[in-house]
Amino acid sequence: MVNIKRLVAECLRAAVALAASAGLIAGSAQAETWSLAEAAKPYAGATLHCMGDGYAPALAYQKLSEEFTQITGIKVEWETADLAVMNQKMLADAMNNTGIYDCDEVTSVDVGLWIARDFVKPVQDFLDDPKLRDPDFDPYKQFIPETLAFSSMENGKIYGLPYHFIPRFMVVRKDIHECTSEQAAFKEKYKYDLPLKPETWEQFRDVAEFFTRKAGDNLCDKALTEDFYGTAVSLKRYLATQYDFEMFLNAFGGLMFKGDGRLPSAEGFKSGEDIAFDSPEGIKGLEYWLSLLKFVPPGYLEYTWDNTYSDMCKGKLYTYPTWGDTTPFLEDSSDQGCPAVAGKMAYYPVPGTHQTGAEGQTWFIPASSKNPEAAFLFLQWLASKDVALRCQGMGCTSPQRDPWFDKAYDSEGRAQVTREIIDKGYLIARAHPPGLSKISTILIDNLQAAARGEMTAEQALKDAADKGRKLMSSSQ
């Protein structure tokens, strides 16, 4: 069966490549003579200052940067922090033009703001420079198109290079699923076999309800010493809450903005497209999400992705939604990892439509950078095919397709589910209007209010959408 979405992606890639052939396609002579070492000579001795979060990709990038320094003589110094702290420091640097950082990991929520405020030096400028651009590097062919659009493009122009690729998917305790006593009890109660990988949200709710137990109850014929929960969610006043909402929104057939889901094209995303998360699908998704609160740890109003990860790591959850940058830690059986669950999990797409955002941060070179050319050479090198493949083996979540499909990862759970998400066309590219960070704050506040019972799901989304539309119209 022809995969229409992949066919469209290939056609779009071809169209963009043809339109930009003068700047993006190098001749064979140049391909033979270009080298990173030669391109970097004018910048040898420079020191780059890069900002990233502390998860698996950033750790791998730090290690790989040592090799880059050996090749080029360009040093790379790192600062890692929580995303919220990072955003504040990077924005302060960009707004004040202090030039502290040369490569910033910017969240997709903030991409539109950075572009609108001219805080970023477009990567397209470097791609158009034959002295800097590796002729073997083609972002349209190498990156997964939806994540390139989601994280790094605006109006057909490339502003950054994808930092990683983290679509949402589910993990589940397959060791608990295999308990015959649990399978028998589930079938007796719900009249169907216990699914390892729920296809529908109705099934997921049954599973979450069934595996929510109190201390002293039995789980796999053993008495629990503490409460156990069917799933977990994030509802703190924090970005993780929006990401959880988007997961339910997309998987119930809704979108954040009209026009979401399109691939990179000559036009790219239109920043002024109308908000769509207050649709009937969005309301249904939020109502469903709220219905799960009976089956999650009681501190959910203060939960972020760190808390949900910690609960799964400690063996307190049956199934929950996560990302590819946390699963390497979940599968770490050492004392520094998650020995309670490592090797005991299965992976599956989110239930419902299975649609999920092609989420990922982007590498931006701030306009205030003192070493923009050297920064581009570093980021381009990280994105090269060989380095991307090696990075995947170090815990990276590659925004490129090929590393996920390399035979070395045929038995890796997160690779298997990521392949399925890519091949079956489950990815959605979300637009990033300049006001998205403010819209996000309004939305998160209302989601919390709904979780506290202060607003209905419909009231929460309609109010956030109305306020968001005013923000978008005032910025046009």
Short mmCIF file of C-alpha atoms in Angstrom, two decimals:
data_model
loop_
_atom_site.label_atom_id
_atom_site.label_comp_id
_atom_site.label_asym_id
_atom_site.label_seq_id
_atom_site.Cartn_x
_atom_site.Cartn_y
_atom_site.Cartn_z
CA MET A 1 0.00 0.00 0.00
CA VAL A 2 1.42 3.39 -0.96
CA ASN A 3 2.20 5.65 2.00
CA ILE A 4 0.68 8.91 0.74
CA LYS A 5 2.27 11.05 3.39
CA ARG A 6 5.76 9.80 2.63
CA LEU A 7 5.13 10.23 -1.09
CA VAL A 8 4.05 13.82 -0.52
CA ALA A 9 7.12 14.41 1.63
CA GLU A 10 9.41 13.16 -1.12
CA CYS A 11 7.68 15.33 -3.69
CA LEU A 12 8.02 18.39 -1.48
CA ARG A 13 11.65 17.67 -0.85
CA ALA A 14 12.23 17.41 -4.58
CA ALA A 15 10.36 20.63 -5.27
CA VAL A 16 12.25 22.61 -2.66
CA ALA A 17 15.56 21.16 -3.73
CA LEU A 18 14.85 22.07 -7.35
CA ALA A 19 13.81 25.60 -6.45
CA ALA A 20 16.93 26.14 -4.36
CA SER A 21 19.35 24.15 -6.45
CA ALA A 22 21.78 27.00 -6.89
CA GLY A 23 22.32 27.31 -3.14
CA LEU A 24 21.74 23.77 -1.95
CA ILE A 25 23.30 21.51 -4.58
CA ALA A 26 27.06 21.57 -4.86
CA GLY A 27 29.04 20.46 -7.89
CA SER A 28 31.20 17.38 -7.83
CA ALA A 29 34.40 19.41 -7.83
CA GLN A 30 33.39 21.21 -4.66
CA ALA A 31 32.34 17.92 -3.05
CA GLU A 32 35.85 16.60 -3.65
CA THR A 33 37.64 19.62 -2.20
CA TRP A 34 35.49 20.72 0.75
CA SER A 35 36.61 19.55 4.18
CA LEU A 36 35.64 20.54 7.69
CA ALA A 37 39.24 21.10 8.71
CA GLU A 38 39.83 23.54 5.86
CA ALA A 39 36.51 25.32 6.34
CA ALA A 40 37.29 25.79 10.04
CA LYS A 41 40.80 27.25 9.64
CA PRO A 42 39.67 30.91 9.84
CA TYR A 43 37.94 30.15 13.15
CA ALA A 44 40.56 27.92 14.84
CA GLY A 45 41.12 28.99 18.42
CA ALA A 46 37.57 30.27 18.85
CA THR A 47 35.53 29.04 21.83
CA LEU A 48 31.85 28.27 21.39
CA HIS A 49 29.44 28.50 24.29
CA CYS A 50 26.47 26.15 23.87
CA MET A 51 23.36 25.78 26.02
CA GLY A 52 21.44 22.50 26.33
CA ASP A 53 19.30 20.56 28.76
CA GLY A 54 20.68 17.70 30.80
CA TYR A 55 19.09 14.71 29.08
CA ALA A 56 20.68 12.10 26.85
CA PRO A 57 21.19 14.16 23.66
CA ALA A 58 23.03 16.98 25.45
CA LEU A 59 25.33 14.50 27.18
CA ALA A 60 26.15 12.87 23.86
CA TYR A 61 26.73 16.22 22.16
CA GLN A 62 29.17 17.20 24.90
CA LYS A 63 31.19 14.06 24.35
CA LEU A 64 31.17 14.42 20.57
CA SER A 65 32.28 18.05 20.76
CA GLU A 66 35.69 16.87 21.96
CA GLU A 67 36.18 15.17 18.60
CA PHE A 68 35.06 18.31 16.77
CA THR A 69 37.71 20.31 18.65
CA GLN A 70 40.40 17.86 17.58
CA ILE A 71 39.41 18.27 13.93
CA THR A 72 38.96 22.03 13.88
CA GLY A 73 40.76 23.62 16.79
CA ILE A 74 37.44 25.20 17.80
CA LYS A 75 36.66 24.65 21.47
CA VAL A 76 33.14 24.00 22.72
CA GLU A 77 32.10 24.85 26.26
CA TRP A 78 28.74 23.73 27.64
CA GLU A 79 26.13 24.94 30.03
CA THR A 80 23.22 22.67 30.93
CA ALA A 81 20.09 23.53 32.87
CA ASP A 82 16.36 22.89 33.17
CA LEU A 83 14.41 24.09 30.12
CA ALA A 84 12.70 26.92 31.99
CA VAL A 85 16.01 28.22 33.34
CA MET A 86 17.62 27.83 29.92
CA ASN A 87 14.88 29.84 28.23
CA GLN A 88 15.29 32.74 30.63
CA LYS A 89 19.06 32.89 30.24
CA MET A 90 19.04 32.51 26.46
CA LEU A 91 16.33 35.13 25.98
CA ALA A 92 18.14 37.56 28.26
CA ASP A 93 21.31 37.06 26.22
CA ALA A 94 19.45 37.58 22.94
CA MET A 95 17.45 40.61 24.11
CA ASN A 96 20.46 42.36 25.61
CA ASN A 97 22.75 41.43 22.71
CA THR A 98 25.42 40.28 25.15
CA GLY A 99 26.74 37.51 22.94
CA ILE A 100 27.26 34.95 25.70
CA TYR A 101 25.96 31.96 23.74
CA ASP A 102 26.76 30.69 20.25
CA CYS A 103 24.36 27.75 20.00
CA ASP A 104 21.08 27.59 21.90
CA GLU A 105 18.66 24.71 22.33
CA VAL A 106 15.36 26.53 21.83
CA THR A 107 11.98 24.92 22.53
CA SER A 108 9.44 24.70 19.72
CA VAL A 109 7.11 26.94 21.73
CA ASP A 110 9.62 29.81 21.53
CA VAL A 111 10.75 29.36 17.91
CA GLY A 112 8.26 31.83 16.44
CA LEU A 113 9.14 34.50 19.01
CA TRP A 114 12.87 34.20 18.27
CA ILE A 115 12.25 34.50 14.55
CA ALA A 116 9.84 37.43 14.83
CA ARG A 117 12.19 39.35 17.14
CA ASP A 118 15.24 38.69 14.93
CA PHE A 119 16.99 36.93 17.80
CA VAL A 120 18.29 34.18 15.50
CA LYS A 121 20.74 34.20 12.64
CA PRO A 122 19.06 32.01 10.00
CA VAL A 123 20.86 28.79 9.21
CA GLN A 124 19.79 29.37 5.62
CA ASP A 125 22.45 32.13 5.43
CA PHE A 126 25.18 29.59 6.16
CA LEU A 127 23.68 26.94 3.91
CA ASP A 128 23.96 29.42 1.04
CA ASP A 129 27.69 29.93 1.68
CA PRO A 130 29.74 27.30 -0.22
CA LYS A 131 32.77 27.94 2.01
CA LEU A 132 30.83 26.81 5.08
CA ARG A 133 28.33 24.29 3.78
CA ASP A 134 29.33 20.67 3.51
CA PRO A 135 28.01 19.67 0.05
CA ASP A 136 27.09 16.26 1.47
CA PHE A 137 24.71 17.87 3.96
CA ASP A 138 21.13 18.23 2.71
CA PRO A 139 18.65 19.08 5.49
CA TYR A 140 15.64 18.36 3.27
CA LYS A 141 16.81 14.81 2.61
CA GLN A 142 18.37 13.97 5.96
CA PHE A 143 15.90 15.31 8.52
CA ILE A 144 12.45 13.87 9.13
CA PRO A 145 10.37 16.50 7.28
CA GLU A 146 7.73 16.97 9.95
CA THR A 147 10.29 17.66 12.68
CA LEU A 148 12.25 20.02 10.42
CA ALA A 149 9.03 22.00 9.91
CA PHE A 150 7.92 21.67 13.54
CA SER A 151 11.15 22.93 15.06
CA SER A 152 13.23 24.86 12.59
CA MET A 153 11.35 26.40 9.65
CA GLU A 154 9.16 29.43 9.01
CA ASN A 155 7.69 30.51 5.67
CA GLY A 156 9.85 28.08 3.73
CA LYS A 157 13.13 29.22 5.32
CA ILE A 158 15.41 27.18 7.58
CA TYR A 159 16.26 29.11 10.74
CA GLY A 160 17.77 26.34 12.83
CA LEU A 161 18.82 22.71 12.75
CA PRO A 162 16.72 20.19 14.69
CA TYR A 163 18.25 19.36 18.06
CA HIS A 164 16.39 16.09 18.53
CA PHE A 165 13.18 14.25 17.63
CA ILE A 166 10.86 13.28 20.49
CA PRO A 167 7.35 12.33 19.40
CA ARG A 168 5.22 11.02 22.24
CA PHE A 169 4.73 7.31 22.74
CA MET A 170 3.77 4.98 25.57
CA VAL A 171 5.79 2.57 27.69
CA VAL A 172 4.21 -0.29 29.62
CA ARG A 173 5.41 -2.87 32.14
CA LYS A 174 5.37 -6.01 30.02
CA ASP A 175 6.50 -8.13 32.99
CA ILE A 176 3.30 -7.23 34.85
CA HIS A 177 1.19 -7.76 31.73
CA GLU A 178 2.55 -11.31 31.49
CA CYS A 179 1.21 -12.27 34.93
CA THR A 180 -1.50 -14.86 34.29
CA SER A 181 -3.43 -13.87 37.42
CA GLU A 182 -3.64 -10.26 36.21
CA GLN A 183 -4.73 -11.34 32.73
CA ALA A 184 -7.48 -13.54 34.17
CA ALA A 185 -8.74 -10.85 36.55
CA PHE A 186 -8.79 -8.21 33.82
CA LYS A 187 -10.77 -10.42 31.44
CA GLU A 188 -13.26 -11.28 34.15
CA LYS A 189 -13.86 -7.59 34.92
CA TYR A 190 -13.80 -6.04 31.43
CA LYS A 191 -14.82 -9.04 29.29
CA TYR A 192 -11.87 -8.82 26.88
CA ASP A 193 -8.20 -9.79 26.96
CA LEU A 194 -5.76 -7.50 28.72
CA PRO A 195 -4.04 -5.56 25.90
CA LEU A 196 -0.30 -5.04 26.13
CA LYS A 197 -0.60 -2.07 23.78
CA PRO A 198 -4.04 -0.41 24.01
CA GLU A 199 -5.32 0.74 20.62
CA THR A 200 -8.18 2.90 21.90
CA TRP A 201 -8.50 5.41 24.69
CA GLU A 202 -11.34 3.32 26.13
CA GLN A 203 -8.93 0.40 26.49
CA PHE A 204 -6.27 2.66 27.99
CA ARG A 205 -8.70 3.93 30.62
CA ASP A 206 -9.70 0.38 31.56
CA VAL A 207 -6.04 -0.57 31.92
CA ALA A 208 -5.24 2.53 34.00
CA GLU A 209 -8.21 1.85 36.27
CA PHE A 210 -7.41 -1.83 36.64
CA PHE A 211 -3.78 -1.33 37.67
CA THR A 212 -4.42 1.42 40.22
CA ARG A 213 -3.92 -0.33 43.57
CA LYS A 214 -3.49 0.55 47.23
CA ALA A 215 -0.64 -0.57 49.47
CA GLY A 216 -1.50 -4.05 50.72
CA ASP A 217 -3.32 -5.03 47.51
CA ASN A 218 -1.82 -7.78 45.40
CA LEU A 219 0.02 -7.12 42.14
CA CYS A 220 1.23 -10.21 40.32
CA ASP A 221 0.33 -12.25 43.43
CA LYS A 222 2.52 -10.15 45.72
CA ALA A 223 1.36 -7.62 48.29
CA LEU A 224 2.26 -4.03 47.45
CA THR A 225 4.25 -2.10 50.03
CA GLU A 226 3.09 1.25 48.58
CA ASP A 227 0.38 2.57 46.31
CA PHE A 228 0.65 1.67 42.61
CA TYR A 229 -0.89 3.66 39.76
CA GLY A 230 -2.19 2.87 36.32
CA THR A 231 -0.62 5.93 34.68
CA ALA A 232 0.70 9.46 35.36
CA VAL A 233 0.25 12.95 33.89
CA SER A 234 1.82 16.40 34.22
CA LEU A 235 -0.35 19.30 35.39
CA LYS A 236 2.08 21.74 36.98
CA ARG A 237 2.23 25.33 35.73
CA TYR A 238 4.99 24.26 33.37
CA LEU A 239 5.55 23.45 29.71
CA ALA A 240 5.18 19.72 30.34
CA THR A 241 1.45 20.30 30.90
CA GLN A 242 0.98 21.73 27.41
CA TYR A 243 2.84 18.78 25.93
CA ASP A 244 0.55 16.35 27.75
CA PHE A 245 -2.50 18.26 26.52
CA GLU A 246 -1.21 18.25 22.93
CA MET A 247 -0.76 14.49 23.13
CA PHE A 248 -4.43 13.97 24.01
CA LEU A 249 -5.53 16.71 21.60
CA ASN A 250 -3.78 15.15 18.58
CA ALA A 251 -4.73 11.60 19.52
CA PHE A 252 -8.40 12.61 19.68
CA GLY A 253 -8.15 14.13 16.19
CA GLY A 254 -7.60 17.77 17.19
CA LEU A 255 -4.94 20.34 16.28
CA MET A 256 -3.36 23.31 18.01
CA PHE A 257 -3.68 25.52 14.92
CA LYS A 258 -5.56 25.19 11.66
CA GLY A 259 -3.21 23.97 9.00
CA ASP A 260 -1.05 21.92 11.37
CA GLY A 261 0.35 18.74 9.90
CA ARG A 262 1.72 20.23 6.69
CA LEU A 263 5.21 19.40 5.56
CA PRO A 264 7.93 21.92 4.59
CA SER A 265 6.97 23.79 1.45
CA ALA A 266 7.71 27.02 -0.34
CA GLU A 267 5.17 28.77 1.89
CA GLY A 268 5.83 27.04 5.19
CA PHE A 269 3.56 27.70 8.15
CA LYS A 270 1.45 30.82 8.31
CA SER A 271 1.96 32.43 11.70
CA GLY A 272 -1.53 33.92 11.75
CA GLU A 273 -3.51 30.71 11.27
CA ASP A 274 -6.45 30.42 13.66
CA ILE A 275 -6.27 28.55 16.96
CA ALA A 276 -7.98 25.17 16.76
CA PHE A 277 -7.48 23.53 20.17
CA ASP A 278 -10.98 24.59 21.35
CA SER A 279 -12.59 22.26 18.80
CA PRO A 280 -14.99 19.49 19.83
CA GLU A 281 -12.05 17.08 19.52
CA GLY A 282 -9.98 19.23 21.86
CA ILE A 283 -12.75 19.42 24.42
CA LYS A 284 -13.30 15.67 24.27
CA GLY A 285 -9.56 15.08 24.68
CA LEU A 286 -9.37 17.31 27.76
CA GLU A 287 -12.47 15.72 29.30
CA TYR A 288 -10.87 12.32 28.82
CA TRP A 289 -7.58 13.48 30.32
CA LEU A 290 -9.38 14.76 33.40
CA SER A 291 -11.15 11.42 33.74
CA LEU A 292 -7.75 9.75 34.23
CA LEU A 293 -6.96 11.75 37.37
CA LYS A 294 -8.49 8.98 39.49
CA PHE A 295 -5.70 6.69 38.37
CA VAL A 296 -2.59 8.88 38.73
CA PRO A 297 -0.40 9.82 41.72
CA PRO A 298 -2.11 12.44 43.90
CA GLY A 299 0.54 15.14 43.37
CA TYR A 300 -0.31 15.62 39.69
CA LEU A 301 -0.91 19.38 40.07
CA GLU A 302 2.83 19.69 40.82
CA TYR A 303 3.98 17.07 38.30
CA THR A 304 6.26 17.66 35.33
CA TRP A 305 8.00 15.11 33.12
CA ASP A 306 10.62 14.70 35.86
CA ASN A 307 8.02 13.41 38.32
CA THR A 308 6.32 11.03 35.91
CA TYR A 309 9.72 9.68 34.86
CA SER A 310 10.74 9.24 38.48
CA ASP A 311 7.59 7.29 39.32
CA MET A 312 8.08 4.93 36.39
CA CYS A 313 11.78 4.57 37.22
CA LYS A 314 10.90 3.54 40.78
CA GLY A 315 8.36 0.97 39.60
CA LYS A 316 5.25 2.87 40.74
CA LEU A 317 3.43 2.98 37.37
CA TYR A 318 2.02 0.48 34.88
CA THR A 319 2.00 2.62 31.73
CA TYR A 320 2.58 6.27 30.86
CA PRO A 321 3.49 8.60 27.97
CA THR A 322 7.12 9.54 27.50
CA TRP A 323 9.78 10.62 24.99
CA GLY A 324 12.81 9.02 23.42
CA ASP A 325 15.26 11.14 25.39
CA THR A 326 14.14 9.64 28.71
CA THR A 327 13.89 5.98 27.73
CA PRO A 328 17.67 5.43 27.65
CA PHE A 329 17.63 6.20 31.37
CA LEU A 330 14.59 3.96 31.98
CA GLU A 331 16.49 1.11 30.32
CA ASP A 332 19.62 1.69 32.42
CA SER A 333 19.89 -1.19 34.88
CA SER A 334 22.74 0.34 36.90
CA ASP A 335 22.25 1.92 40.30
CA GLN A 336 22.40 5.32 38.57
CA GLY A 337 19.56 4.31 36.24
CA CYS A 338 16.27 2.50 36.78
CA PRO A 339 17.01 -1.08 37.87
CA ALA A 340 13.39 -1.58 39.03
CA VAL A 341 12.07 -1.42 35.46
CA ALA A 342 15.00 -1.69 33.04
CA GLY A 343 14.42 -4.47 30.52
CA LYS A 344 10.81 -4.91 31.65
CA MET A 345 9.06 -2.52 29.27
CA ALA A 346 7.27 -2.56 25.93
CA TYR A 347 6.61 0.45 23.71
CA TYR A 348 3.56 1.49 21.69
CA PRO A 349 2.08 4.54 19.90
CA VAL A 350 -0.39 6.72 21.78
CA PRO A 351 -3.91 5.28 21.52
CA GLY A 352 -6.74 6.77 19.49
CA THR A 353 -5.70 8.28 16.17
CA HIS A 354 -2.04 7.59 17.11
CA GLN A 355 -1.28 11.08 15.79
CA THR A 356 1.47 12.85 17.68
CA GLY A 357 3.45 16.05 17.30
CA ALA A 358 6.84 15.78 15.60
CA GLU A 359 8.16 17.42 18.74
CA GLY A 360 11.74 18.48 19.12
CA GLN A 361 13.83 21.46 20.08
CA THR A 362 16.04 23.26 17.59
CA TRP A 363 19.60 24.52 17.55
CA PHE A 364 19.53 28.28 17.00
CA ILE A 365 22.57 30.46 16.44
CA PRO A 366 21.64 33.68 18.21
CA ALA A 367 22.03 36.90 16.24
CA SER A 368 24.25 38.14 19.07
CA SER A 369 26.70 35.22 18.72
CA LYS A 370 30.35 36.25 18.49
CA ASN A 371 31.22 33.10 16.55
CA PRO A 372 28.29 32.36 14.22
CA GLU A 373 30.30 30.71 11.42
CA ALA A 374 32.13 28.42 13.84
CA ALA A 375 28.83 27.59 15.52
CA PHE A 376 27.31 26.61 12.17
CA LEU A 377 30.26 24.36 11.36
CA PHE A 378 29.79 22.61 14.70
CA LEU A 379 26.04 22.13 14.34
CA GLN A 380 26.40 21.00 10.74
CA TRP A 381 29.02 18.48 11.82
CA LEU A 382 26.70 17.14 14.56
CA ALA A 383 24.02 16.72 11.86
CA SER A 384 26.29 14.86 9.44
CA LYS A 385 25.18 11.30 8.70
CA ASP A 386 28.12 9.55 10.34
CA VAL A 387 28.02 11.63 13.51
CA ALA A 388 24.22 11.37 13.76
CA LEU A 389 24.44 7.58 13.60
CA ARG A 390 27.13 7.45 16.26
CA CYS A 391 25.20 9.89 18.42
CA GLN A 392 22.17 7.59 18.29
CA GLY A 393 24.26 4.90 19.92
CA MET A 394 25.11 7.34 22.71
CA GLY A 395 21.47 7.99 23.64
CA CYS A 396 20.55 10.64 21.07
CA THR A 397 17.06 10.88 19.63
CA SER A 398 18.01 11.66 16.07
CA PRO A 399 15.90 14.10 14.03
CA GLN A 400 17.13 12.15 11.00
CA ARG A 401 15.36 9.08 9.69
CA ASP A 402 18.32 6.82 8.89
CA PRO A 403 19.67 6.29 12.43
CA TRP A 404 16.28 5.01 13.62
CA PHE A 405 16.21 2.41 10.83
CA ASP A 406 19.79 1.25 11.19
CA LYS A 407 19.93 -2.52 11.79
CA ALA A 408 21.87 -1.93 15.02
CA TYR A 409 18.57 -0.85 16.60
CA ASP A 410 16.33 -3.63 15.34
CA SER A 411 15.82 -4.89 18.89
CA GLU A 412 15.54 -1.50 20.63
CA GLY A 413 12.04 -0.74 21.88
CA ARG A 414 12.08 3.01 21.34
CA ALA A 415 13.49 2.54 17.82
CA GLN A 416 10.72 0.09 16.95
CA VAL A 417 7.92 2.41 18.07
CA THR A 418 9.59 5.43 16.43
CA ARG A 419 9.84 3.54 13.13
CA GLU A 420 6.14 2.76 13.36
CA ILE A 421 5.28 6.41 14.05
CA ILE A 422 7.33 7.56 11.05
CA ASP A 423 6.29 4.88 8.58
CA LYS A 424 2.57 5.01 9.34
CA GLY A 425 2.35 8.78 8.95
CA TYR A 426 1.38 9.52 12.56
CA LEU A 427 3.44 12.72 12.77
CA ILE A 428 1.98 16.21 12.99
CA ALA A 429 3.96 19.40 12.42
CA ARG A 430 2.64 22.20 14.64
CA ALA A 431 2.92 25.87 13.65
CA HIS A 432 4.77 28.27 15.94
CA PRO A 433 3.29 31.79 15.80
CA PRO A 434 5.26 34.44 17.72
CA GLY A 435 2.64 34.55 20.47
CA LEU A 436 2.75 30.81 21.15
CA SER A 437 4.73 31.13 24.38
CA LYS A 438 2.09 33.53 25.79
CA ILE A 439 -0.76 31.38 24.47
CA SER A 440 0.93 28.42 26.13
CA THR A 441 0.99 30.19 29.50
CA ILE A 442 -2.73 31.03 29.26
CA LEU A 443 -3.58 27.50 28.19
CA ILE A 444 -1.57 25.90 30.99
CA ASP A 445 -3.26 28.11 33.61
CA ASN A 446 -6.68 27.08 32.31
CA LEU A 447 -5.74 23.40 32.16
CA GLN A 448 -4.77 23.61 35.82
CA ALA A 449 -8.06 25.36 36.62
CA ALA A 450 -9.97 22.55 34.89
CA ALA A 451 -8.00 19.95 36.84
CA ARG A 452 -8.94 21.74 40.08
CA GLY A 453 -12.60 21.76 39.07
CA GLU A 454 -12.74 25.55 38.70
CA MET A 455 -13.58 25.43 34.96
CA THR A 456 -15.16 22.86 32.70
CA ALA A 457 -13.06 21.48 29.87
CA GLU A 458 -15.04 23.56 27.38
CA GLN A 459 -14.70 26.75 29.42
CA ALA A 460 -10.97 26.24 29.86
CA LEU A 461 -10.27 25.78 26.16
CA LYS A 462 -12.70 28.39 24.85
CA ASP A 463 -11.33 31.03 27.23
CA ALA A 464 -7.70 30.21 26.35
CA ALA A 465 -8.51 30.21 22.63
CA ASP A 466 -10.33 33.57 22.77
CA LYS A 467 -7.45 35.20 24.63
CA GLY A 468 -4.97 33.57 22.29
CA ARG A 469 -6.76 34.87 19.20
CA LYS A 470 -6.60 38.41 20.60
CA LEU A 471 -2.85 38.02 21.10
CA MET A 472 -2.37 36.74 17.56
CA SER A 473 -4.49 39.48 15.98
CA SER A 474 -2.70 42.24 17.92
CA SER A 475 0.70 40.97 16.76
CA GLN A 476 -0.19 41.01 13.05
#
